[in-house]
């Protein structure tokens, strides 16, 4: 039942996106519907529904946080590009997440890829490998802040996220 609900929800969202992109032009309705159904099927196959439900208000707040941090990241990278005298200390950092498997960990990994100076390289179990532009920055603090925000999106308390199995 959860799979059917996820399929219908995703198909509806994909159809809405298609409709907006085509500006509501009905000439490609049938081909668009077929493509939407195929994409929704692949989506459910590649990313099966999670037992962690999204909280709409928290997701909206997270979107604002994500947008602000993404803009900050873009400005930081541009500043470093235009000012080569800014010292860099690039390298890799391995962090452990306390978020449960599935959607919460994926959202954290993808969110960190658009944060200032970090790029998610590999997510393996509870370990997340990050490439960092400057290891001297407070990356661990940023990761923990993002982790708390992601936990909120899924309605996870900090203690339930920390107690989750790796």
Rosetta silent file (secondary structure, phi, psi, omega in degrees, C-alpha in Angstrom):
SEQUENCE: XXXXXXXXXXXXXXXXXXXXXXXXXXXXXXXXXXXXXXXXXXXXXXXXXXXXXXXXXXXXXXXXXXXXXXXXXXXXXXXXXXXXXXXXXXXXXXXXXXXXXXXXXXXXXXXXXXXXXXXXXXXXXXXXXXXXXXXXXXXXXXXXXXXXXXXXXXXXXXXXXXXXXX
SCORE:     score description
SCORE:     0.000 S_00000001
   1 L     0.000  -39.454  179.702    0.000    0.000    0.000 S_00000001
   2 H   -64.763  -36.113  179.659    2.877    2.398    0.824 S_00000001
   3 H   -66.294  -42.234  178.503    4.419    1.704   -2.580 S_00000001
   4 H   -64.342  -43.012  178.500    1.174    2.504   -4.387 S_00000001
   5 H   -62.588  -43.411  179.135    0.730    5.692   -2.376 S_00000001
   6 H   -63.707  -43.072  179.326    4.347    6.726   -3.102 S_00000001
   7 H   -59.880  -47.188 -178.610    3.894    5.950   -6.808 S_00000001
   8 H   -64.636  -42.007  179.737    0.712    8.057   -7.015 S_00000001
   9 H   -64.492  -46.856 -179.684    2.233   10.937   -5.076 S_00000001
  10 H   -65.241  -42.214  178.385    5.411   10.977   -7.149 S_00000001
  11 H   -60.839  -41.091  178.339    3.484   10.663  -10.406 S_00000001
  12 H   -62.859  -44.081  179.433    1.311   13.594   -9.338 S_00000001
  13 H   -66.555  -44.154  179.148    4.328   15.744   -8.464 S_00000001
  14 H   -63.456  -38.588  178.503    6.146   14.791  -11.682 S_00000001
  15 H   -65.199  -40.658  177.989    3.024   15.541  -13.714 S_00000001
  16 H   -62.153  -43.455  177.621    2.723   18.932  -12.043 S_00000001
  17 H   -62.142  -45.608  178.640    6.365   19.697  -12.852 S_00000001
  18 H   -59.795  -44.395 -178.342    5.827   18.573  -16.466 S_00000001
  19 H   -61.494  -42.515  178.394    2.678   20.712  -16.710 S_00000001
  20 H   -65.830  -43.408 -178.813    4.532   23.802  -15.420 S_00000001
  21 H   -65.122  -32.225  179.533    7.482   23.220  -17.761 S_00000001
  22 L   -93.326    6.349  179.597    5.180   22.891  -20.782 S_00000001
  23 L    55.965   33.516  176.084    3.145   25.889  -19.599 S_00000001
  24 L    72.025   16.403  179.766    0.013   23.743  -19.600 S_00000001
  25 L   -68.580  118.425 -175.734    0.127   23.044  -23.330 S_00000001
  26 H   -77.414   -5.640 -175.347   -2.254   20.080  -23.900 S_00000001
  27 H   -64.477  -27.103 -179.632   -0.642   19.008  -27.196 S_00000001
  28 H  -110.121   26.145 -175.285    1.817   16.685  -25.434 S_00000001
  29 H   -58.232  -48.112 -176.294   -0.534   15.442  -22.749 S_00000001
  30 H   -69.049  -44.370  179.096   -0.373   11.744  -23.674 S_00000001
  31 H   -66.276  -38.083  177.168    3.361   11.579  -24.236 S_00000001
  32 H   -63.142  -40.883  179.978    3.901   13.571  -21.023 S_00000001
  33 H   -64.753  -40.339  179.019    1.645   11.211  -19.063 S_00000001
  34 H   -64.507  -45.576 -179.609    3.529    8.163  -20.344 S_00000001
  35 H   -63.503  -42.293  178.828    6.892    9.705  -19.466 S_00000001
  36 H   -60.238  -43.090  179.881    5.613   10.731  -16.014 S_00000001
  37 H   -65.247  -40.187  178.275    4.442    7.172  -15.308 S_00000001
  38 H   -65.288  -45.282  179.759    7.772    5.702  -16.408 S_00000001
  39 H   -64.075  -41.279  178.490    9.733    8.199  -14.317 S_00000001
  40 H   -63.222  -39.260  177.850    7.498    7.563  -11.283 S_00000001
  41 H   -63.837  -47.330  177.172    8.037    3.800  -11.715 S_00000001
  42 H   -61.558  -40.087  179.749   11.827    4.228  -11.912 S_00000001
  43 H   -59.964  -45.273 -179.911   11.699    6.590   -8.946 S_00000001
  44 H   -71.038  -28.420  177.623    9.891    4.029   -6.797 S_00000001
  45 H   -74.194  -45.746 -177.822   12.236    1.280   -7.957 S_00000001
  46 H   -77.195  -35.494 -178.540   15.436    3.234   -7.297 S_00000001
  47 L  -128.979   80.057 -178.495   14.194    5.036   -4.184 S_00000001
  48 L   -60.086  155.696 -179.141   11.534    2.918   -2.481 S_00000001
  49 L   -59.810  145.367 -178.414    9.257    4.692   -0.029 S_00000001
  50 L   -99.530  158.733  175.985   10.716    5.223    3.396 S_00000001
  51 L   -80.646   -3.296 -179.553    9.084    4.674    6.745 S_00000001
  52 L   -96.724  112.630 -177.810   10.122    8.235    7.605 S_00000001
  53 L   -85.988  141.843  176.734    7.371   10.670    6.703 S_00000001
  54 L   -74.683  144.388  174.205    8.146   14.233    5.729 S_00000001
  55 L  -102.939  112.663 -172.959    6.744   17.018    7.876 S_00000001
  56 H   -54.913  -44.692 -178.672    5.502   19.725    5.473 S_00000001
  57 H   -65.710  -41.944  178.772    6.125   22.747    7.727 S_00000001
  58 H   -67.944  -35.479  177.907    9.613   21.542    8.628 S_00000001
  59 H   -65.574  -38.096  177.810   10.321   20.765    4.955 S_00000001
  60 H   -65.908  -43.824  177.093    9.332   24.323    4.024 S_00000001
  61 H   -63.296  -39.159  179.124   11.626   25.753    6.725 S_00000001
  62 H   -64.104  -37.635  178.841   14.372   23.417    5.517 S_00000001
  63 H   -60.325  -40.107  176.616   13.925   24.722    1.950 S_00000001
  64 H   -65.134  -45.190  177.521   14.648   28.236    3.205 S_00000001
  65 H   -59.374  -47.194 -178.703   17.694   27.036    5.148 S_00000001
  66 H   -61.520  -44.024 -179.961   18.910   25.052    2.137 S_00000001
  67 H   -62.427  -46.458 -179.880   18.461   28.003   -0.231 S_00000001
  68 H   -62.020  -44.730 -179.984   20.334   30.377    2.071 S_00000001
  69 H   -68.259  -33.373  177.739   23.200   27.921    2.592 S_00000001
  70 H   -67.051  -41.707  177.486   23.403   27.195   -1.154 S_00000001
  71 H   -64.401  -42.558  177.525   23.702   30.894   -1.959 S_00000001
  72 H   -59.607  -42.044  179.394   26.335   31.229    0.760 S_00000001
  73 H   -62.905  -45.078  178.995   28.236   28.300   -0.770 S_00000001
  74 H   -61.220  -43.044  178.770   28.113   29.843   -4.233 S_00000001
  75 H   -66.401  -38.586  178.918   29.380   33.187   -2.956 S_00000001
  76 H   -63.871  -44.897  179.512   32.148   31.481   -0.968 S_00000001
  77 H   -65.650  -41.327  178.000   33.369   29.519   -3.980 S_00000001
  78 H   -62.544  -42.124  179.040   33.199   32.646   -6.180 S_00000001
  79 H   -61.535  -42.983 -179.846   35.173   34.618   -3.565 S_00000001
  80 H   -68.171  -34.355  179.070   37.828   31.906   -3.437 S_00000001
  81 H   -69.619  -42.895 -177.533   37.999   31.769   -7.232 S_00000001
  82 H   -80.769  -13.593 -178.846   38.342   35.533   -7.644 S_00000001
  83 L  -128.844   77.564 -175.646   40.774   35.863   -4.751 S_00000001
  84 L   -61.796  -11.758  179.938   43.418   33.157   -5.154 S_00000001
  85 L   -75.358  -12.586  178.464   45.310   34.549   -2.150 S_00000001
  86 L   -68.287  123.286 -177.135   42.705   33.029    0.196 S_00000001
  87 L   -68.206  142.520  176.569   44.429   30.032    1.744 S_00000001
  88 L  -119.919  149.520  173.924   42.936   26.605    1.134 S_00000001
  89 E  -136.022   70.198 -175.174   43.455   23.399    3.024 S_00000001
  90 L   -70.779  156.181  177.286   41.580   20.865    0.874 S_00000001
  91 E   170.777 -174.323 -178.653   41.104   17.290    1.905 S_00000001
  92 E  -109.066  147.130  179.610   38.711   14.546    2.849 S_00000001
  93 E  -135.317  134.218  177.890   36.786   14.210    6.068 S_00000001
  94 E  -106.487  122.681  178.750   34.878   11.176    7.300 S_00000001
  95 E  -121.178  149.105  175.782   31.858   11.930    9.474 S_00000001
  96 E  -101.976  135.483  176.484   29.415    9.583   11.144 S_00000001
  97 L  -105.098  147.625  177.557   25.754   10.439   10.987 S_00000001
  98 L   -98.684    3.648  179.677   23.220    9.486   13.587 S_00000001
  99 L   -73.755  148.473  177.546   20.349    9.698   11.096 S_00000001
 100 L   -70.262  161.249  179.750   18.537    6.471   10.203 S_00000001
 101 L   -61.242  161.880  176.848   19.053    4.816    6.821 S_00000001
 102 L    94.896 -143.142 -175.204   17.045    5.837    3.793 S_00000001
 103 H   -50.766  -45.457 -179.262   15.646    9.264    3.090 S_00000001
 104 H   -59.843  -44.003 -179.921   17.197   11.080    6.066 S_00000001
 105 H   -68.754  -39.357  179.237   20.760   10.019    5.219 S_00000001
 106 H   -64.267  -41.964  179.276   20.277   10.694    1.506 S_00000001
 107 H   -63.968  -40.888  177.744   18.899   14.156    2.191 S_00000001
 108 H   -61.810  -48.953 -178.205   21.847   14.951    4.465 S_00000001
 109 H   -59.881  -43.988 -179.098   24.412   13.747    1.905 S_00000001
 110 H   -71.601  -33.763  177.588   22.803   15.734   -0.914 S_00000001
 111 H   -65.371  -43.517 -177.967   22.365   18.810    1.272 S_00000001
 112 H   -65.497  -23.490  177.848   26.026   18.814    2.275 S_00000001
 113 L   -68.101  -20.266  178.879   27.037   18.805   -1.389 S_00000001
 114 L  -112.461   21.186  176.015   25.598   22.306   -1.688 S_00000001
 115 L   -96.199  159.995 -177.726   26.948   23.665    1.565 S_00000001
 116 L   -56.790  117.221  171.678   29.927   26.016    1.717 S_00000001
 117 L    77.548   10.299 -179.099   33.111   24.135    0.895 S_00000001
 118 E  -127.805  151.939  175.411   31.841   20.546    1.029 S_00000001
 119 E  -143.157  124.414  177.995   30.960   17.843   -1.452 S_00000001
 120 E   -70.625  127.995 -178.529   29.597   14.438   -0.492 S_00000001
 121 E  -102.733  -45.112 -176.080   31.803   11.757   -1.988 S_00000001
 122 E  -152.840  136.333  173.524   30.477    8.520   -0.523 S_00000001
 123 E  -116.600  112.993 -178.192   27.723    7.446    1.823 S_00000001
 124 E  -131.992  107.313 -175.083   28.392    4.006    3.242 S_00000001
 125 L    63.545 -128.865  179.083   26.246    2.961    6.170 S_00000001
 126 L   -92.038    1.705 -178.908   26.427    5.707    8.778 S_00000001
 127 E   -97.051  133.126  178.939   29.726    7.034    7.392 S_00000001
 128 E  -123.832  120.077  178.177   29.750    9.980    5.045 S_00000001
 129 E   -93.994  128.144 -178.928   32.941   10.944    3.245 S_00000001
 130 E  -118.032  141.132  167.551   33.187   14.625    2.362 S_00000001
 131 E   -96.051  130.231 -175.484   35.621   16.494    0.153 S_00000001
 132 E  -121.084  139.610  176.546   36.301   19.861    1.743 S_00000001
 133 L   -71.213  -33.681 -176.522   37.849   22.996    0.270 S_00000001
 134 E  -145.635  105.622 -178.892   39.239   24.040    3.620 S_00000001
 135 L   -68.922  -10.590  178.146   39.623   21.617    6.512 S_00000001
 136 L   -80.733  -11.868  177.233   40.269   24.603    8.803 S_00000001
 137 L   -74.109  158.865  179.505   36.597   25.650    8.525 S_00000001
 138 L   -78.097   65.246 -174.016   34.138   24.439   11.210 S_00000001
 139 H   -65.096  -42.867 -178.073   32.846   21.649    8.960 S_00000001
 140 H   -60.912  -38.787  177.126   31.785   19.324   11.760 S_00000001
 141 H   -63.209  -42.604  178.544   29.586   22.080   13.238 S_00000001
 142 H   -63.898  -40.666  179.178   27.988   22.672    9.823 S_00000001
 143 H   -63.216  -45.316 -179.252   27.390   18.934    9.371 S_00000001
 144 H   -65.777  -36.828  177.396   25.745   18.647   12.790 S_00000001
 145 H   -65.137  -44.139  178.729   23.560   21.705   12.112 S_00000001
 146 H   -64.841  -38.734  179.454   22.444   20.234    8.777 S_00000001
 147 H   -61.944  -41.190  177.846   21.861   16.872   10.466 S_00000001
 148 H   -64.465  -40.399  179.063   19.550   18.524   13.043 S_00000001
 149 H   -64.245  -43.605  179.179   17.631   20.272   10.245 S_00000001
 150 H   -64.275  -41.311  177.674   17.218   17.027    8.304 S_00000001
 151 H   -58.355  -39.828  178.569   16.068   15.237   11.473 S_00000001
 152 H   -64.503  -37.320  179.591   13.410   17.930   11.857 S_00000001
 153 H   -60.635  -35.016 -178.290   12.189   17.425    8.293 S_00000001
 154 L   -98.318    7.413  178.428   11.489   13.777    9.103 S_00000001
 155 L    69.325   27.126  179.318   10.134   14.443   12.589 S_00000001
 156 L   -95.515  132.238  173.840   13.071   12.731   14.275 S_00000001
 157 L   -77.976  161.540  179.244   14.200   14.014   17.637 S_00000001
 158 H   -60.497  -36.227 -178.661   17.927   14.340   18.170 S_00000001
 159 H   -70.993  -37.458  179.565   17.831   11.455   20.641 S_00000001
 160 H   -70.713  -31.546  176.961   15.957    9.122   18.273 S_00000001
 161 H   -68.917  -38.157 -178.949   18.413    9.970   15.496 S_00000001
 162 H   -71.859  -28.458 -178.113   21.359    9.233   17.797 S_00000001
 163 L   -85.728   -5.362 -176.529   19.874    5.911   18.924 S_00000001
 164 L   -67.678  147.440  179.874   19.275    4.652   15.397 S_00000001
 165 L   -72.388  147.452 -179.218   21.308    1.624   14.318 S_00000001
 166 L   -83.684    0.000    0.000   24.183    2.261   11.928 S_00000001
